[in-house]
PDB file of C-alpha atoms in Angstrom:
ATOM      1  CA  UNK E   1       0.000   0.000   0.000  1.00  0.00           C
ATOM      2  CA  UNK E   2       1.785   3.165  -0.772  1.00  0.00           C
ATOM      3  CA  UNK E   3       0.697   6.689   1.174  1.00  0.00           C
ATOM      4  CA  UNK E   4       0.092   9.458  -1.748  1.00  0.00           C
ATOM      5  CA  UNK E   5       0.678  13.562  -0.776  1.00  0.00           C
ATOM      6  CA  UNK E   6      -1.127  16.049  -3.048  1.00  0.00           C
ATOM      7  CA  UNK E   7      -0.591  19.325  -3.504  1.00  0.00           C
ATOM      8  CA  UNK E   8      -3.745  21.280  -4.638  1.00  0.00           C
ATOM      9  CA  UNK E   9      -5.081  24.733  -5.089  1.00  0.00           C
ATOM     10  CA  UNK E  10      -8.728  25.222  -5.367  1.00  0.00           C
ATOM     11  CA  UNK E  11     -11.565  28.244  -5.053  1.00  0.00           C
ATOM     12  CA  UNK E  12     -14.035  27.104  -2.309  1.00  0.00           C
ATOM     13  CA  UNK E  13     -17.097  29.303  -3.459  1.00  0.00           C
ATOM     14  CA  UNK E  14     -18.885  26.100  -4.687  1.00  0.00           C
ATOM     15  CA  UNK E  15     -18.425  24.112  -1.720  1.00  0.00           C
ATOM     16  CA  UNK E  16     -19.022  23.781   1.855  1.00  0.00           C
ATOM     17  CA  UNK E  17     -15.548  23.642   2.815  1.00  0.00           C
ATOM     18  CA  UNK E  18     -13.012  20.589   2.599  1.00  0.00           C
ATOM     19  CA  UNK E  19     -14.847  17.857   4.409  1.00  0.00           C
ATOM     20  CA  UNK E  20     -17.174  15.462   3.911  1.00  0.00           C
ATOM     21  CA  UNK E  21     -20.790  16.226   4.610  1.00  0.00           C
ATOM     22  CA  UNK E  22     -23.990  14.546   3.675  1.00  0.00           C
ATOM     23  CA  UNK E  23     -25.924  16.017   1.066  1.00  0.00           C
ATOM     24  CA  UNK E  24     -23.460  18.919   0.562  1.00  0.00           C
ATOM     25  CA  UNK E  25     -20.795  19.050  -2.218  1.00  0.00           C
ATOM     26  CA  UNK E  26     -17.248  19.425  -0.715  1.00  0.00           C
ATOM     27  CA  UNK E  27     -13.844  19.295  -1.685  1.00  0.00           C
ATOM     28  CA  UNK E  28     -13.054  16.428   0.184  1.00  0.00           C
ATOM     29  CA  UNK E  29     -15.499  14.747  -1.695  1.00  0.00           C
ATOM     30  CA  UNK E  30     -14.945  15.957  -4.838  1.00  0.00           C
ATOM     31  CA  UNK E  31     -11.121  14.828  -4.928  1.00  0.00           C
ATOM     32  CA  UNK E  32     -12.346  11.293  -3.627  1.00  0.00           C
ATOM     33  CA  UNK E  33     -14.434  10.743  -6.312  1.00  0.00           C
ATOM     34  CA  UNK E  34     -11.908  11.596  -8.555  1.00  0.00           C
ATOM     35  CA  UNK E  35      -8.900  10.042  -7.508  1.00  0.00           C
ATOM     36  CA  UNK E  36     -11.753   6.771  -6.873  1.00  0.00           C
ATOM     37  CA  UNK E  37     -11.723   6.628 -10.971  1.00  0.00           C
ATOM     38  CA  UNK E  38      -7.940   7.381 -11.297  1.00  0.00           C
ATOM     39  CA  UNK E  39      -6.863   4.071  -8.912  1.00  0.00           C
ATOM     40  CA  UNK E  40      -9.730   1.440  -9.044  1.00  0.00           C
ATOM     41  CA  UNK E  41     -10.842   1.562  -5.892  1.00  0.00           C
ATOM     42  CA  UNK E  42     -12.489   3.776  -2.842  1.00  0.00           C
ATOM     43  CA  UNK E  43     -10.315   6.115  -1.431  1.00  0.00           C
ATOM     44  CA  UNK E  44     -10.310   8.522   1.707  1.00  0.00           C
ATOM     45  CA  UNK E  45      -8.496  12.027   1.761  1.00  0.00           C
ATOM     46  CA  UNK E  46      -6.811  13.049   4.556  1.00  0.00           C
ATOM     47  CA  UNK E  47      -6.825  16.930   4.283  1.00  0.00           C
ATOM     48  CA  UNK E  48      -4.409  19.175   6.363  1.00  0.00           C
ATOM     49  CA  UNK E  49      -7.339  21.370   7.703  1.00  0.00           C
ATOM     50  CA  UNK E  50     -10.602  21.892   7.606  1.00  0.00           C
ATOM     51  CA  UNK E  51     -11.354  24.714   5.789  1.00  0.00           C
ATOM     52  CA  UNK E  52     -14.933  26.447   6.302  1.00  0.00           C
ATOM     53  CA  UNK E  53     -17.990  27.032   3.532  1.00  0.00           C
ATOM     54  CA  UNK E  54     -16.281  29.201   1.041  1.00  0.00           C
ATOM     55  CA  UNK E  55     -13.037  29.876   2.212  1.00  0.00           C
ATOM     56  CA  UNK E  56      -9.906  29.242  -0.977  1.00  0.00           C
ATOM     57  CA  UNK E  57      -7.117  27.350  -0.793  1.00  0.00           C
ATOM     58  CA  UNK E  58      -3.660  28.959  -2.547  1.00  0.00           C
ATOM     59  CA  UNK E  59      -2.028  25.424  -1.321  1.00  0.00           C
ATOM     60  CA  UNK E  60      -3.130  22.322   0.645  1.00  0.00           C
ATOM     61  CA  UNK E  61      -1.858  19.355   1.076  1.00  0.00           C
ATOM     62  CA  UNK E  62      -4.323  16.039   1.232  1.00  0.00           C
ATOM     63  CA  UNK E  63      -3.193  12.258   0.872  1.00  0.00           C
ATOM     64  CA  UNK E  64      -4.495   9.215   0.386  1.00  0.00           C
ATOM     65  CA  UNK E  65      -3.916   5.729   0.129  1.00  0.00           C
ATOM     66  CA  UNK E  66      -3.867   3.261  -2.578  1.00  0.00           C
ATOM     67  CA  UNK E  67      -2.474   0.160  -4.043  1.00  0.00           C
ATOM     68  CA  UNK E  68      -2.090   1.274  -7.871  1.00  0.00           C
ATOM     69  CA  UNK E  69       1.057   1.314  -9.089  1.00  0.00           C
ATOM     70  CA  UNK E  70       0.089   4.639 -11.475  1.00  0.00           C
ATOM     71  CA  UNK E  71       3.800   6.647 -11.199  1.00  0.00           C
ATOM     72  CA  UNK E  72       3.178   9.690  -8.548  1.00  0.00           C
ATOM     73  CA  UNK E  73       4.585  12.116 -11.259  1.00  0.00           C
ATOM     74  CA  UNK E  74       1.975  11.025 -13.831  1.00  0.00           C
ATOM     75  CA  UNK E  75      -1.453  11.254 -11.054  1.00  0.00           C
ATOM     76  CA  UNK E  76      -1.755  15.198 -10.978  1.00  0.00           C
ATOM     77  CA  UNK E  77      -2.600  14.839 -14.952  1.00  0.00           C
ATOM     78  CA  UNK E  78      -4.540  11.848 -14.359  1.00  0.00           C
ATOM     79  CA  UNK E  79      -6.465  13.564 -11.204  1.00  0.00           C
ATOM     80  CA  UNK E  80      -7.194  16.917 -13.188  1.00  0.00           C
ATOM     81  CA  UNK E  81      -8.738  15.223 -15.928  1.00  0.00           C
ATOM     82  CA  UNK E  82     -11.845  14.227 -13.672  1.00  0.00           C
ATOM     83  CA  UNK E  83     -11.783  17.273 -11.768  1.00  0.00           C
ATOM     84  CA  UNK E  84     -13.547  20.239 -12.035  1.00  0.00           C
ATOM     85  CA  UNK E  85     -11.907  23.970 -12.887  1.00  0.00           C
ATOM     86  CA  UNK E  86     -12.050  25.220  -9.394  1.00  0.00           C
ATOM     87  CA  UNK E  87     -10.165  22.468  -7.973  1.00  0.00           C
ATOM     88  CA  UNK E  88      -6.061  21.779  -9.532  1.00  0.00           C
ATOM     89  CA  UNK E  89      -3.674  19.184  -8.176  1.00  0.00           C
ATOM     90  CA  UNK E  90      -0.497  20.904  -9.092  1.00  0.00           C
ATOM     91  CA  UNK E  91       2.053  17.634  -7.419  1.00  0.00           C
ATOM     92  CA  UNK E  92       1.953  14.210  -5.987  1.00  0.00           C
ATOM     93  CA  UNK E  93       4.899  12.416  -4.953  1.00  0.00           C
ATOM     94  CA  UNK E  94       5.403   9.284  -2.355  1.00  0.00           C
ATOM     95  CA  UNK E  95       5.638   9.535   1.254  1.00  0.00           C
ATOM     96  CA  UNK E  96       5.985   7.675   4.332  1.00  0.00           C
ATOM     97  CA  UNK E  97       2.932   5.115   5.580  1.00  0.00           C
ATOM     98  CA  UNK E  98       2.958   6.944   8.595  1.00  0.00           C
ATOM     99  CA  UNK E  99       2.576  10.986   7.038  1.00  0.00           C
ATOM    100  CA  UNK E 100      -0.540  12.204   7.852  1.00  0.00           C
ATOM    101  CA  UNK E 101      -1.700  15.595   6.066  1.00  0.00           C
ATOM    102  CA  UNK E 102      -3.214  17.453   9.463  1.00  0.00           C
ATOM    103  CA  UNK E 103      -0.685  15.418  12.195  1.00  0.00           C
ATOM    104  CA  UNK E 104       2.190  16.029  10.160  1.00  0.00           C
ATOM    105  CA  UNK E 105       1.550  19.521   9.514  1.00  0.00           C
ATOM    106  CA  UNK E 106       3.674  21.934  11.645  1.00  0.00           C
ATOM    107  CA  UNK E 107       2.853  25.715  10.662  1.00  0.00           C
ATOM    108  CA  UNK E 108       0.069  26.986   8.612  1.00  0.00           C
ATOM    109  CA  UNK E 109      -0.837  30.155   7.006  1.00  0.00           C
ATOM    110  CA  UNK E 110      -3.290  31.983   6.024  1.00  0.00           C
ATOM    111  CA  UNK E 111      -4.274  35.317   4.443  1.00  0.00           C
ATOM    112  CA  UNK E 112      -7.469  37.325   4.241  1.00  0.00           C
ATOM    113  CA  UNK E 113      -8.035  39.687   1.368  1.00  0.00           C
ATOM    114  CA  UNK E 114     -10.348  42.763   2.139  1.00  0.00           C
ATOM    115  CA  UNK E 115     -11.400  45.126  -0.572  1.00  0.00           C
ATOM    116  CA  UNK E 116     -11.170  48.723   0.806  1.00  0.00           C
ATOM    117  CA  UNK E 117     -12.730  50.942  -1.873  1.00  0.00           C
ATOM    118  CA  UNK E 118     -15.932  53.117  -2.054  1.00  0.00           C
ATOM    119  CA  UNK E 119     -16.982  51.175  -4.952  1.00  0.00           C
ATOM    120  CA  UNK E 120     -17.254  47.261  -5.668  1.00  0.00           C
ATOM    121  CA  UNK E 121     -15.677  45.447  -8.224  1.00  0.00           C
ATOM    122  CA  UNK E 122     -17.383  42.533  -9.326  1.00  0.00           C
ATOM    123  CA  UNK E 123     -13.911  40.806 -10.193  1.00  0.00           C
ATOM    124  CA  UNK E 124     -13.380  40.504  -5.926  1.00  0.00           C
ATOM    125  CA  UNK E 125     -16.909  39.089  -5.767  1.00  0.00           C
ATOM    126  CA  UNK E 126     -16.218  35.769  -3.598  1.00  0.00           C
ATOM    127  CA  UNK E 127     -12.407  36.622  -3.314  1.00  0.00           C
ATOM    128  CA  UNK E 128     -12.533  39.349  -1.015  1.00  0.00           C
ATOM    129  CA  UNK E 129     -14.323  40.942   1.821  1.00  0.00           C
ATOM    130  CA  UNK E 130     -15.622  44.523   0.033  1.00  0.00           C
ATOM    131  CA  UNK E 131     -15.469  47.254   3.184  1.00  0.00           C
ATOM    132  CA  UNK E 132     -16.300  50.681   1.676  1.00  0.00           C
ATOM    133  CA  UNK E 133     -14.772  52.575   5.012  1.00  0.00           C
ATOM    134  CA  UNK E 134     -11.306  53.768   5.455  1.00  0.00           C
ATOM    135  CA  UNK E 135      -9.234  51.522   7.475  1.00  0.00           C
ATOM    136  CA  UNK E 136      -5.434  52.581   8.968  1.00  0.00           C
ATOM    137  CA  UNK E 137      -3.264  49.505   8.479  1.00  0.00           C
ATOM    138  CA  UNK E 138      -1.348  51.326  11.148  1.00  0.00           C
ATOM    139  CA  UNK E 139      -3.757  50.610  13.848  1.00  0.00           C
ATOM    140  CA  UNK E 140      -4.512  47.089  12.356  1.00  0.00           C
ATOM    141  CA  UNK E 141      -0.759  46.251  12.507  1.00  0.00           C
ATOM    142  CA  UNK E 142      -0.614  47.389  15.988  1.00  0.00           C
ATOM    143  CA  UNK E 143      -3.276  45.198  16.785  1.00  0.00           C
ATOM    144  CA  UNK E 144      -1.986  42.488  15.022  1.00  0.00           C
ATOM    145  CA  UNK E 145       1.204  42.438  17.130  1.00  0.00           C
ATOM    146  CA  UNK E 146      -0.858  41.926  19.941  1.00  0.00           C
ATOM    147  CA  UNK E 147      -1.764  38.369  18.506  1.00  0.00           C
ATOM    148  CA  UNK E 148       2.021  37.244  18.263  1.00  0.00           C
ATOM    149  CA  UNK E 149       2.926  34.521  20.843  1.00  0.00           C
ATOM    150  CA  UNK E 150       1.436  31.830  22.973  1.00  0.00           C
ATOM    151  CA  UNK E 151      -2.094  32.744  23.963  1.00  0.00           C
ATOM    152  CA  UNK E 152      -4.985  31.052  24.645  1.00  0.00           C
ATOM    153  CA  UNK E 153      -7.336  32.397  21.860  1.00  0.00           C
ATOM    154  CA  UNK E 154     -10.832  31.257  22.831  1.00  0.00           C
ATOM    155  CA  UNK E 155     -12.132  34.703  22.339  1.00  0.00           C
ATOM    156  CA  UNK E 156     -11.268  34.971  18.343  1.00  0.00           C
ATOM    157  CA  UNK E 157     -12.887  31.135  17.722  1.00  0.00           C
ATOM    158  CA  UNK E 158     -16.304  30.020  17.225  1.00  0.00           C
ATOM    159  CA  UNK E 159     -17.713  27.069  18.816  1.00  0.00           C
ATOM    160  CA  UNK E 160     -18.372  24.045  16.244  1.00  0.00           C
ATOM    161  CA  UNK E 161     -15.008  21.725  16.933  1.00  0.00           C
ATOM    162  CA  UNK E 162     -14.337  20.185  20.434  1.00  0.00           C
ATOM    163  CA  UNK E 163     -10.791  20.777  20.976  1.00  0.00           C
ATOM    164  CA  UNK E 164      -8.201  19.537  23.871  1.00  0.00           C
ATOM    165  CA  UNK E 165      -7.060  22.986  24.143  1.00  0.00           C
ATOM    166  CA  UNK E 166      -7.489  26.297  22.981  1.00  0.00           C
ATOM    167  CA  UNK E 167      -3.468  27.196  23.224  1.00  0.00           C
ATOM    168  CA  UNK E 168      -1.923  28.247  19.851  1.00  0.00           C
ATOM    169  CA  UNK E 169       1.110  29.915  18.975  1.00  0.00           C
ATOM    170  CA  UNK E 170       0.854  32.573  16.701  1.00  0.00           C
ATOM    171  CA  UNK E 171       4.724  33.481  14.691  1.00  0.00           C
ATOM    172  CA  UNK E 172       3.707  36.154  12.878  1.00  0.00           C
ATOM    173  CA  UNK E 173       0.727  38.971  11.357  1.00  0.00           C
ATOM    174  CA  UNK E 174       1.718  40.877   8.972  1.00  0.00           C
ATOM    175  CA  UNK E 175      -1.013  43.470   7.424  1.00  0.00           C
ATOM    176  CA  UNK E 176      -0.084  44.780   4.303  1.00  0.00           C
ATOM    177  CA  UNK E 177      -1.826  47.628   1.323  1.00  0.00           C
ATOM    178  CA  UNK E 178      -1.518  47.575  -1.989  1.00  0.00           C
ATOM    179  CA  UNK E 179      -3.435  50.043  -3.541  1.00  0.00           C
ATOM    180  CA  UNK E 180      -7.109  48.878  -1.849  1.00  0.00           C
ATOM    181  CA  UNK E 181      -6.528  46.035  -1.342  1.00  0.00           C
ATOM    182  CA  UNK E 182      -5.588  44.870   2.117  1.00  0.00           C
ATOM    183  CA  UNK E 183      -4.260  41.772   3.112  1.00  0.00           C
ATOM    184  CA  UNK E 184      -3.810  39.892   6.405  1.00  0.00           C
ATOM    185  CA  UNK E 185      -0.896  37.161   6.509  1.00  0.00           C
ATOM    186  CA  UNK E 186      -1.164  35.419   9.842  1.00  0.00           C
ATOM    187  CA  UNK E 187       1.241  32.130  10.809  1.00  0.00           C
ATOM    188  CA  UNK E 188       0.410  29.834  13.715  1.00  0.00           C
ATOM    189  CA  UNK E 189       0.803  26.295  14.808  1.00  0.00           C
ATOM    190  CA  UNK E 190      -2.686  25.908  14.512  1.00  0.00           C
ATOM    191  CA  UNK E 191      -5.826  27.543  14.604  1.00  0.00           C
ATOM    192  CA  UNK E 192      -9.523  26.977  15.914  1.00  0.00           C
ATOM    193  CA  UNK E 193     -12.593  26.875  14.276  1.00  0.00           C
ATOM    194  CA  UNK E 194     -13.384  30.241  12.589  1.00  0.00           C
ATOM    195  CA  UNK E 195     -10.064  31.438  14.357  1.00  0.00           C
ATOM    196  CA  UNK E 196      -8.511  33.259  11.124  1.00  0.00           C
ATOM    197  CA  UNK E 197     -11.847  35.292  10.518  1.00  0.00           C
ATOM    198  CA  UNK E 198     -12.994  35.838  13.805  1.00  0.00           C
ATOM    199  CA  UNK E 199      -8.891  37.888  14.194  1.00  0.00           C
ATOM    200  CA  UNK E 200      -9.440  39.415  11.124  1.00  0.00           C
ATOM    201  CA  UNK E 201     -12.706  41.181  12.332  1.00  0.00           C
ATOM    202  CA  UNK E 202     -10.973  42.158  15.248  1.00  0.00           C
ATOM    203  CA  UNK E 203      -8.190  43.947  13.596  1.00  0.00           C
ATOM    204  CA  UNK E 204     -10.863  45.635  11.820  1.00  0.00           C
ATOM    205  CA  UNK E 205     -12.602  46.616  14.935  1.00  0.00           C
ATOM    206  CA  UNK E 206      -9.004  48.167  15.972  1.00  0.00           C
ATOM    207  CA  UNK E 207      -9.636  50.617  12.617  1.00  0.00           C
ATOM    208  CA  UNK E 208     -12.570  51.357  13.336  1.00  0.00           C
ATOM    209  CA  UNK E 209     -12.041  52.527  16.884  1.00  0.00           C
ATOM    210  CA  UNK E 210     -14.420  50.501  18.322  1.00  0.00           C
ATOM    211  CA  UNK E 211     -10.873  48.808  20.437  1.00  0.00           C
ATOM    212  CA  UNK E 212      -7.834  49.747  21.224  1.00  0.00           C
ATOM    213  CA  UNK E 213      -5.010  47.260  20.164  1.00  0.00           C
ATOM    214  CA  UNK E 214      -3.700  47.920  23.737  1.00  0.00           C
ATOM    215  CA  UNK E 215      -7.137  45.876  24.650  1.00  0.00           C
ATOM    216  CA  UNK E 216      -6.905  42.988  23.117  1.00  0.00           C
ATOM    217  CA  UNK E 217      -4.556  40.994  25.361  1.00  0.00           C
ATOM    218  CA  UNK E 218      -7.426  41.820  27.940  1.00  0.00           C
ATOM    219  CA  UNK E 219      -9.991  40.258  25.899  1.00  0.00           C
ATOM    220  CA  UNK E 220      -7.292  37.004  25.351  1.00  0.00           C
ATOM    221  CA  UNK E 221      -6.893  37.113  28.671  1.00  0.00           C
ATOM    222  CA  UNK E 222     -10.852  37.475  29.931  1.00  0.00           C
ATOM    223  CA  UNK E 223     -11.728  34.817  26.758  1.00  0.00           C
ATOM    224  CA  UNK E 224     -14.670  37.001  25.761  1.00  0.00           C
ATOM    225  CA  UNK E 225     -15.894  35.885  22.186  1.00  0.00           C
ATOM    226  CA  UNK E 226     -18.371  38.817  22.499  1.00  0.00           C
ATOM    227  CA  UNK E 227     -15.446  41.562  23.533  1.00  0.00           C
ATOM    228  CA  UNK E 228     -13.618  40.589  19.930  1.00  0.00           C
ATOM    229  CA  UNK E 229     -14.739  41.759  16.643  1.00  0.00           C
ATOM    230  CA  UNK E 230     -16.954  39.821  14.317  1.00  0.00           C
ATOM    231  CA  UNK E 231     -16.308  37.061  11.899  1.00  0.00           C
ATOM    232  CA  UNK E 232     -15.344  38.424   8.924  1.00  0.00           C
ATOM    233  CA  UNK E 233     -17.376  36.889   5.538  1.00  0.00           C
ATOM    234  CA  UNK E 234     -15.697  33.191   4.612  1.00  0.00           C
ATOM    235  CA  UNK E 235     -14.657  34.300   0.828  1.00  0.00           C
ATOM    236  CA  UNK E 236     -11.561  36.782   1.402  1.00  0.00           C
ATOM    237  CA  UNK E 237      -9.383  34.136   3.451  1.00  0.00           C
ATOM    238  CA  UNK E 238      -7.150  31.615   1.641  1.00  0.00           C
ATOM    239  CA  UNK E 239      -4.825  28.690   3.032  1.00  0.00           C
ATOM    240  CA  UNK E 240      -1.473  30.267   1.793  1.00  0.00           C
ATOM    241  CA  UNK E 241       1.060  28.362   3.119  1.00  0.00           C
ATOM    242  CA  UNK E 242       2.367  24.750   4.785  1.00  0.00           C
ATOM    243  CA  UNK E 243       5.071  23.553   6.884  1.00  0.00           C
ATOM    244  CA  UNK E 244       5.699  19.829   7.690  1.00  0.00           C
ATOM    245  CA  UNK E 245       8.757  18.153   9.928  1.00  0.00           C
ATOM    246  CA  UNK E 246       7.140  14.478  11.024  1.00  0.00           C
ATOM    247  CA  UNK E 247      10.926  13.441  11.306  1.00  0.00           C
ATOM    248  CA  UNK E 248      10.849  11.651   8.206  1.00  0.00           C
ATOM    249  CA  UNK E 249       9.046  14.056   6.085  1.00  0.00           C
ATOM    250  CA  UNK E 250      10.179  17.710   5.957  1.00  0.00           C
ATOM    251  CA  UNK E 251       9.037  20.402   3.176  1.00  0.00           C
ATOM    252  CA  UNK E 252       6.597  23.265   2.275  1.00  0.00           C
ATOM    253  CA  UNK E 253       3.654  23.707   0.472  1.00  0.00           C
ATOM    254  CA  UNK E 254       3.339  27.666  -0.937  1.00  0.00           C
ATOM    255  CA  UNK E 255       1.215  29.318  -3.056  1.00  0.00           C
ATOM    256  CA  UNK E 256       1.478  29.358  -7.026  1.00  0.00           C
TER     257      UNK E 256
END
């Protein structure tokens, strides 16, 4: 039996994130199905996160196990060809039997895109969050740095996952303009269920005056979902990047 890594990008507008639920499409699904007719037989995708109901993946990493002896180079083209457009498996090579795509997975990233203009454009529509008002990346910076380190961060998650612990370490936020659009790049060793969104509305709070970035290790602190800002809308955030060190395994999955 040989244990297959993926590397895929995909645009999650269509489904209802990456796993498996009755009676909704998903990616998870999806890429079963497809890599199902590639092999010969059933197969189950491990992905390395669950991502929510319209929320993009840049990179991911998935893998599966089968007992076709298809080359690993040759099962991206083979994979593609039953897929549909939103969904791309750009490499697939061998690893160990005991990788796992979530366990093995060390760091993840991801960004959220926010559309800061007085007017839409329909080209963002799904891809980022459109906010009309004037926001200070200053101040969102600020309160970005307040995120950095080892915090328990059950007041920027929503409840929906049982978890042993709430703990994460966050390496970096970095909040960044270019021209209007704004983009959040946040690094942690893991995050919680809505986690990413639920920090982005809080930085956005921060602009909007409504907290002080001097606040929000309080509101870490106190674990107040309430006291945070909002979750932000699911299409403007994208999986970005992937670090994996199992011991045996050891490389990174970035975006195109």
């Amino acid at each position: 039996m040989r244990n297959i890594a993926l590397f895929l990008t995909y645009l999650g507008t269509a489904y209802h994130g990456w796993q498996v639920q009755k009676n909704l499409p998903t990616v998870a699904e999806t890429m079963e199905k497809a890599a199902a007719m590639v092999v010969g037989h059933p197969v189950h995708m491990t992905g390395c996160g669950r991502t929510d109901a319209g929320v993009h993946a840049r990179c991911y990493v998935a893998n599966f196990h089968t007992t076709s002896t298809i080359p690993a180079e040759r099962l991206p083209y083979a994979l593609n060809t039953h897929l549909p457009e939103d969904i791309v498996v750009t490499k697939a090579f061998e690893v160990h039997e005991g990788f796992n795509a979530i366990a093995s997975c060390v760091r993840k990233e991801y960004t959220y895109q926010i559309y800061n203009s007085r007017l839409k454009d329909p080209f963002y529509v799904n891809r980022a969050w459109f906010y009309p008002r004037p926001l200070d990346v200053g101040v969102m910076q600020r309160a970005a740095d307040c995120f950095v380190g080892t915090h328990d961060f059950a007041a920027v998650r929503s409840v929906g996952t049982d978890v042993r612990s709430t703990v994460r370490t966050v390496y970096y936020y970095q909040v960044e303009r270019q021209g209007e659009l704004v983009t959040l790049k946040v690094c942690a060793n893991g995050f919680l269920y809505n986690m990413a969104r639920a920090m982005a509305g809080t930085l956005v709070y921060a602009a909007e005056g409504k907290i002080q970035p001097a606040q929000i290790g309080a509101i870490l602190d106190a674990g107040n979902r309430t006291a945070a800002g909002p979750t932000v809308p699911p299409g403007g955030l994208y999986m970005t990047h992937l670090w994996y060190d199992d011991g045996v395994e050891k490389f990174e999955c970035t975006s195109l």
